[in-house]
Amino acid sequence: MSDFLYGKSAQRAFGDTSKPTADTEIISQTHEPTLPDDIKSLWLLVLRRITSIINDSREEVRNGAVHTILRIFDNHGDEFSVPTWQLCLDEILFRIMVADVQSYRAVVNSGSPPPGGQPQHSVEVLKARMATSKIIIEGICKLIGTHIRTISQIPHFHDKWRQLMNTLEKYLQPQLTNVAAAVYGAMSLTLASLPSSSEMANMLDVEQIFTIWKSSFYNVSSQANQEVLLTFSKLFKEIYRLRPFIVDDGGINEIAHRLEKCIGGNTGMSTYSTDVDSLTLVQAAVLECLAMIRTTNAEIALPIVEVLANFLAAPFTDAFSQSRQSAGSTFIALSKSSMDLVELLIKKHIEEDQLITQSPLLLVLEHLERPIGLKYRWTTQGRAPAFWQKATSTSIEILRVLVPRLAKVSLDENILHRYWKVIIQIIEDIAQADAQTLDPVLDGNILHDEQFDINALKAIHTIVIPSLGASSISDFSRRTYVCALFRNSLLHNLEEDDLPNFYEAPLAGLYEVRFGRTYKPDQVPRFEMAYCCLDELISLVSISDSSPERIKLAQAAAPLLILRAALPLKAYIADQPLRGTMPQPKSEREELLFVLRRMTEMKIEPRGIPDVQGVKSVHRKHLLWLYPLISQAVGIVNNDRLVLRELQVYLAVIGDDFGLR
């Protein structure tokens, strides 16, 4: 036995070993049948002696010692038995970490160098110490992860695991980003070595790492850089892979908001890239974390939807001002990517009332409305599709599943009003565009953009109609909707006196004709959209299925449709006598002809317009309201036969419907 413990090679290397020392006691605990005695003694003694210089004041000596120890374990770790690994953990690897973290903390707390070092400025000492600490943390955790199957057989392995985790947690206490990144990265590396369904994963106290993950982040988040945040996100992926149930019992709230803070706290970004067209590494990592969470019910999905709603608004709000100021972040790509994920979550859980009754879904719609409303006024749009187009498409897809559910869920009146308020605002934002602010570079896209909005408006119209006519929805909401269509159906810019208060009394002064003008009025930049809105207004009043919902919508739209049809007639009556034989401006003439034709062709919802005393009509009551203006217009026509013909057709239809011919 003495020959085994104190071989000749050991005596030659370290002198007299006849008296017991700490080194010989370590060796005496080892029984490795696969290695010759001299080699065993030498390796263990070498490791022990190298460990003693881990705290040397010279960085190159420390780092060299650590690298040497790690290489020895890399080369011979597979040959170690369970008792040897236990001995190496206690007397070498853990001892290295404890000594390092103690000297490291001493520098932070007192500003003095490690024991035996030369006096230096504490910042310089910390920089050198952090490099060594990173090597120690990452190297030892990688070793443990590589040999975890053998190490896990150590008696009282859980105590060893907790000891390792406690030591790593102490590394986080000084709140230094480089060390924190090494700790998070080392933890994730250790967990990554475990298959998800293995018994080994069940043996490890992953919950302890999760507790550290939750509690430690706020200590470093104020100074977090990209490396810290990336390793923090990566660690969550490994924790969740092994323990997906951590999202239950309210755990998802802490997880979601810590991941959200990663985005707001990111103060580092590449000098040669932006986040307009593509996600930053941190943004991509956080979205991957949120996407991997299995939302088995709305309770788990809601906190994620709330965080994604905040990401949607990130380009416009001050919530992420730290990252915007320090890293120059725009969050455009983040907002676009969040739209895809939030759409999937909403579609998945739309049948659960909890998703609709609570605020996150409403926030999503409100934050989607913002880029749609800004449209050309927000110049940073990113790669195609444009920011506002992406928000438009996402809004339509969400409303496609949401609107039918609104009628089936018991909602507070104020919440229901907020839903319809933002829905109607989205519709108006789609219809309008402040083209005066349009960048000349983008001017060539305005026709393509207009067609996109027309298709979107038609799609959303089929979604909200006839649901908007439900009795649970206020008349104010319906009136707001038809007023939005009316405003955006105008083909020419009108002066303030041209319109009454069409919110409260749209038909007041219907037959009052302004003073005539000879100049050509300015046209709106999106003619096709204006005609589309006019068509939608006409469709609301036109006969359908005579359901209560359609009747309410017709009643809300009819006054504004009559006013809208009267505008080109009144303009013709006022201006044409002053023009004499001069032709009417082309755009005004086309509008007048369009209105005359559509009014004579359409049949209205019978109860959409009140009956007029003494007149019996079912589907043509709207014609009677415009009859006085038609009569005046007929007397003004001189050489425009097409206008005269349409006016005569109008009068003929009235005569037929009211039995006057």
XYZ file of C-alpha atoms in Angstrom, residues 81-319:
239
model
C -13.615 6.429 -11.201
C -16.462 7.805 -9.086
C -14.295 8.129 -5.920
C -11.599 9.933 -7.879
C -14.090 12.389 -9.323
C -15.436 13.048 -5.839
C -11.917 13.734 -4.613
C -11.108 15.974 -7.574
C -14.295 17.968 -7.158
C -13.744 18.592 -3.455
C -10.012 19.172 -3.401
C -9.265 20.622 -6.825
C -12.141 21.937 -8.933
C -14.406 23.338 -6.209
C -11.387 24.595 -4.310
C -10.292 26.541 -7.404
C -13.721 28.149 -7.776
C -14.053 29.035 -4.081
C -10.576 30.562 -3.949
C -11.226 32.512 -7.122
C -14.584 33.907 -6.079
C -13.291 34.879 -2.629
C -10.334 36.818 -3.987
C -12.557 38.234 -6.683
C -15.093 39.512 -4.205
C -12.323 40.897 -2.055
C -11.185 43.101 -4.922
C -14.720 44.379 -5.506
C -15.443 45.061 -1.843
C -12.171 46.601 -0.746
C -10.474 47.682 -3.928
C -7.335 45.796 -2.821
C -5.485 43.189 -4.902
C -5.673 39.461 -4.216
C -3.485 37.995 -1.439
C 0.197 38.053 -2.393
C -0.360 40.492 -5.276
C 1.278 43.820 -5.894
C -0.690 47.049 -5.234
C -2.620 48.014 -8.393
C -5.630 50.045 -9.280
C -8.749 47.987 -8.500
C -10.197 48.430 -12.022
C -7.070 46.949 -13.601
C -7.097 44.122 -11.096
C -10.740 43.393 -11.872
C -10.151 43.261 -15.621
C -7.365 40.712 -15.156
C -9.367 38.768 -12.578
C -12.456 38.581 -14.797
C -10.492 36.930 -17.604
C -9.282 34.230 -15.213
C -12.712 33.799 -13.678
C -14.264 33.271 -17.085
C -11.790 30.491 -17.867
C -12.429 28.832 -14.499
C -16.228 29.037 -14.649
C -16.634 27.889 -18.225
C -13.938 25.223 -18.029
C -15.112 23.546 -14.819
C -18.795 23.588 -15.812
C -17.935 22.112 -19.187
C -15.978 19.323 -17.456
C -18.867 18.543 -15.148
C -21.342 18.549 -18.045
C -19.112 16.245 -20.087
C -18.675 13.696 -17.273
C -22.053 14.190 -15.589
C -23.026 10.515 -15.885
C -20.045 9.456 -13.794
C -20.119 12.424 -11.429
C -23.827 11.945 -10.696
C -22.998 8.590 -9.080
C -21.041 10.308 -6.306
C -22.650 9.759 -2.904
C -24.736 12.800 -1.915
C -24.436 14.156 -5.429
C -27.210 16.665 -4.792
C -25.066 18.322 -2.141
C -22.238 18.671 -4.675
C -24.630 20.117 -7.227
C -25.986 22.680 -4.761
C -22.441 23.576 -3.793
C -21.600 24.243 -7.427
C -24.718 26.345 -7.940
C -24.136 28.334 -4.743
C -20.600 29.121 -5.850
C -21.794 30.243 -9.271
C -24.420 32.424 -7.618
C -21.703 34.129 -5.583
C -19.979 35.052 -8.817
C -23.092 37.058 -9.749
C -23.162 39.139 -6.589
C -20.472 41.673 -7.631
C -22.716 42.612 -10.596
C -20.013 42.531 -13.253
C -21.222 41.797 -16.758
C -18.319 39.714 -18.058
C -18.478 37.372 -15.087
C -22.278 37.205 -15.243
C -22.104 36.231 -18.920
C -19.633 33.473 -18.060
C -21.880 32.154 -15.272
C -25.050 32.085 -17.402
C -23.142 30.547 -20.291
C -21.563 27.883 -18.066
C -24.918 26.944 -16.541
C -26.528 26.595 -19.963
C -23.568 24.564 -21.204
C -23.959 22.158 -18.296
C -27.685 21.727 -18.868
C -27.242 21.401 -22.620
C -25.370 18.124 -22.085
C -28.544 16.498 -20.724
C -31.230 14.937 -22.929
C -34.686 16.304 -22.151
C -36.243 12.984 -21.177
C -33.270 11.407 -19.413
C -33.255 10.271 -15.796
C -30.140 12.374 -15.389
C -32.183 15.522 -15.986
C -34.504 14.515 -13.163
C -31.596 14.060 -10.780
C -30.296 17.592 -11.197
C -31.884 20.426 -9.253
C -32.776 22.490 -12.303
C -35.185 24.500 -10.183
C -32.211 25.903 -8.263
C -30.777 27.250 -11.511
C -34.192 28.682 -12.370
C -34.285 30.442 -8.997
C -30.841 31.905 -9.661
C -31.950 32.900 -13.165
C -34.931 34.801 -11.787
C -33.275 36.442 -8.804
C -29.929 37.438 -10.273
C -30.918 39.252 -13.418
C -31.888 42.556 -11.842
C -28.455 42.731 -10.233
C -26.786 42.947 -13.639
C -29.561 44.276 -15.887
C -28.707 47.915 -15.233
C -25.346 47.370 -16.931
C -26.266 44.452 -19.157
C -24.476 44.119 -22.461
C -25.217 41.888 -25.417
C -23.147 38.945 -24.178
C -24.895 38.852 -20.798
C -28.338 39.040 -22.350
C -27.596 36.375 -24.930
C -26.314 33.920 -22.326
C -29.222 34.805 -20.044
C -31.667 33.953 -22.837
C -29.788 30.801 -23.754
C -29.889 29.619 -20.145
C -33.664 30.015 -20.086
C -33.979 27.819 -23.180
C -32.100 25.017 -21.449
C -34.053 25.409 -18.201
C -37.363 25.331 -20.037
C -36.301 22.389 -22.191
C -35.687 20.329 -19.065
C -38.459 21.777 -16.885
C -41.333 23.096 -19.044
C -43.667 23.170 -16.027
C -41.870 26.246 -14.637
C -44.384 28.384 -16.543
C -47.247 27.068 -14.395
C -48.572 28.664 -11.205
C -47.701 32.200 -12.198
C -44.116 31.478 -13.209
C -44.789 32.718 -16.722
C -45.262 36.291 -15.467
C -41.733 36.497 -14.067
C -40.287 34.797 -17.128
C -42.016 37.038 -19.658
C -41.112 40.290 -17.962
C -37.479 39.322 -17.430
C -37.199 38.478 -21.087
C -38.840 41.791 -21.918
C -36.265 43.581 -19.787
C -33.530 41.976 -21.883
C -34.757 43.988 -24.862
C -34.990 47.256 -22.977
C -31.655 46.751 -21.216
C -29.597 45.898 -24.289
C -26.978 48.644 -24.451
C -24.702 47.039 -27.017
C -25.183 46.600 -30.746
C -22.845 46.198 -33.662
C -21.437 49.443 -34.990
C -22.086 48.378 -38.568
C -25.670 47.162 -38.291
C -29.080 48.412 -37.242
C -32.268 46.722 -36.171
C -34.404 48.302 -38.893
C -34.266 45.436 -41.378
C -33.252 42.548 -39.124
C -33.342 41.605 -35.464
C -30.374 42.081 -33.190
C -28.955 38.927 -31.645
C -30.614 39.718 -28.314
C -33.981 40.484 -29.896
C -33.882 37.239 -31.870
C -32.907 35.257 -28.762
C -35.744 36.724 -26.680
C -38.353 36.054 -29.350
C -37.090 32.481 -29.652
C -37.544 32.064 -25.902
C -41.114 33.374 -26.046
C -41.934 31.277 -29.109
C -40.708 28.034 -27.552
C -43.037 28.300 -24.542
C -45.952 25.916 -24.954
C -49.091 27.893 -24.154
C -51.498 25.192 -23.102
C -54.083 27.750 -21.986
C -54.829 31.463 -22.101
C -53.457 31.985 -18.605
C -49.974 31.123 -19.874
C -50.461 32.961 -23.166
C -51.640 36.277 -21.676
C -48.311 37.443 -20.165
C -46.573 36.594 -23.433
C -49.198 38.507 -25.420
C -48.711 41.476 -23.095
C -44.946 41.479 -23.604
C -45.372 41.148 -27.362
C -47.833 44.054 -27.281
C -45.105 46.147 -25.659
C -42.692 45.048 -28.380
C -45.213 46.224 -30.995
C -45.136 49.698 -29.473
C -41.379 49.745 -28.836
C -40.541 52.033 -31.808
C -42.869 54.727 -30.449
C -42.721 54.543 -26.650
C -40.227 55.523 -23.966
C -40.357 52.115 -22.294
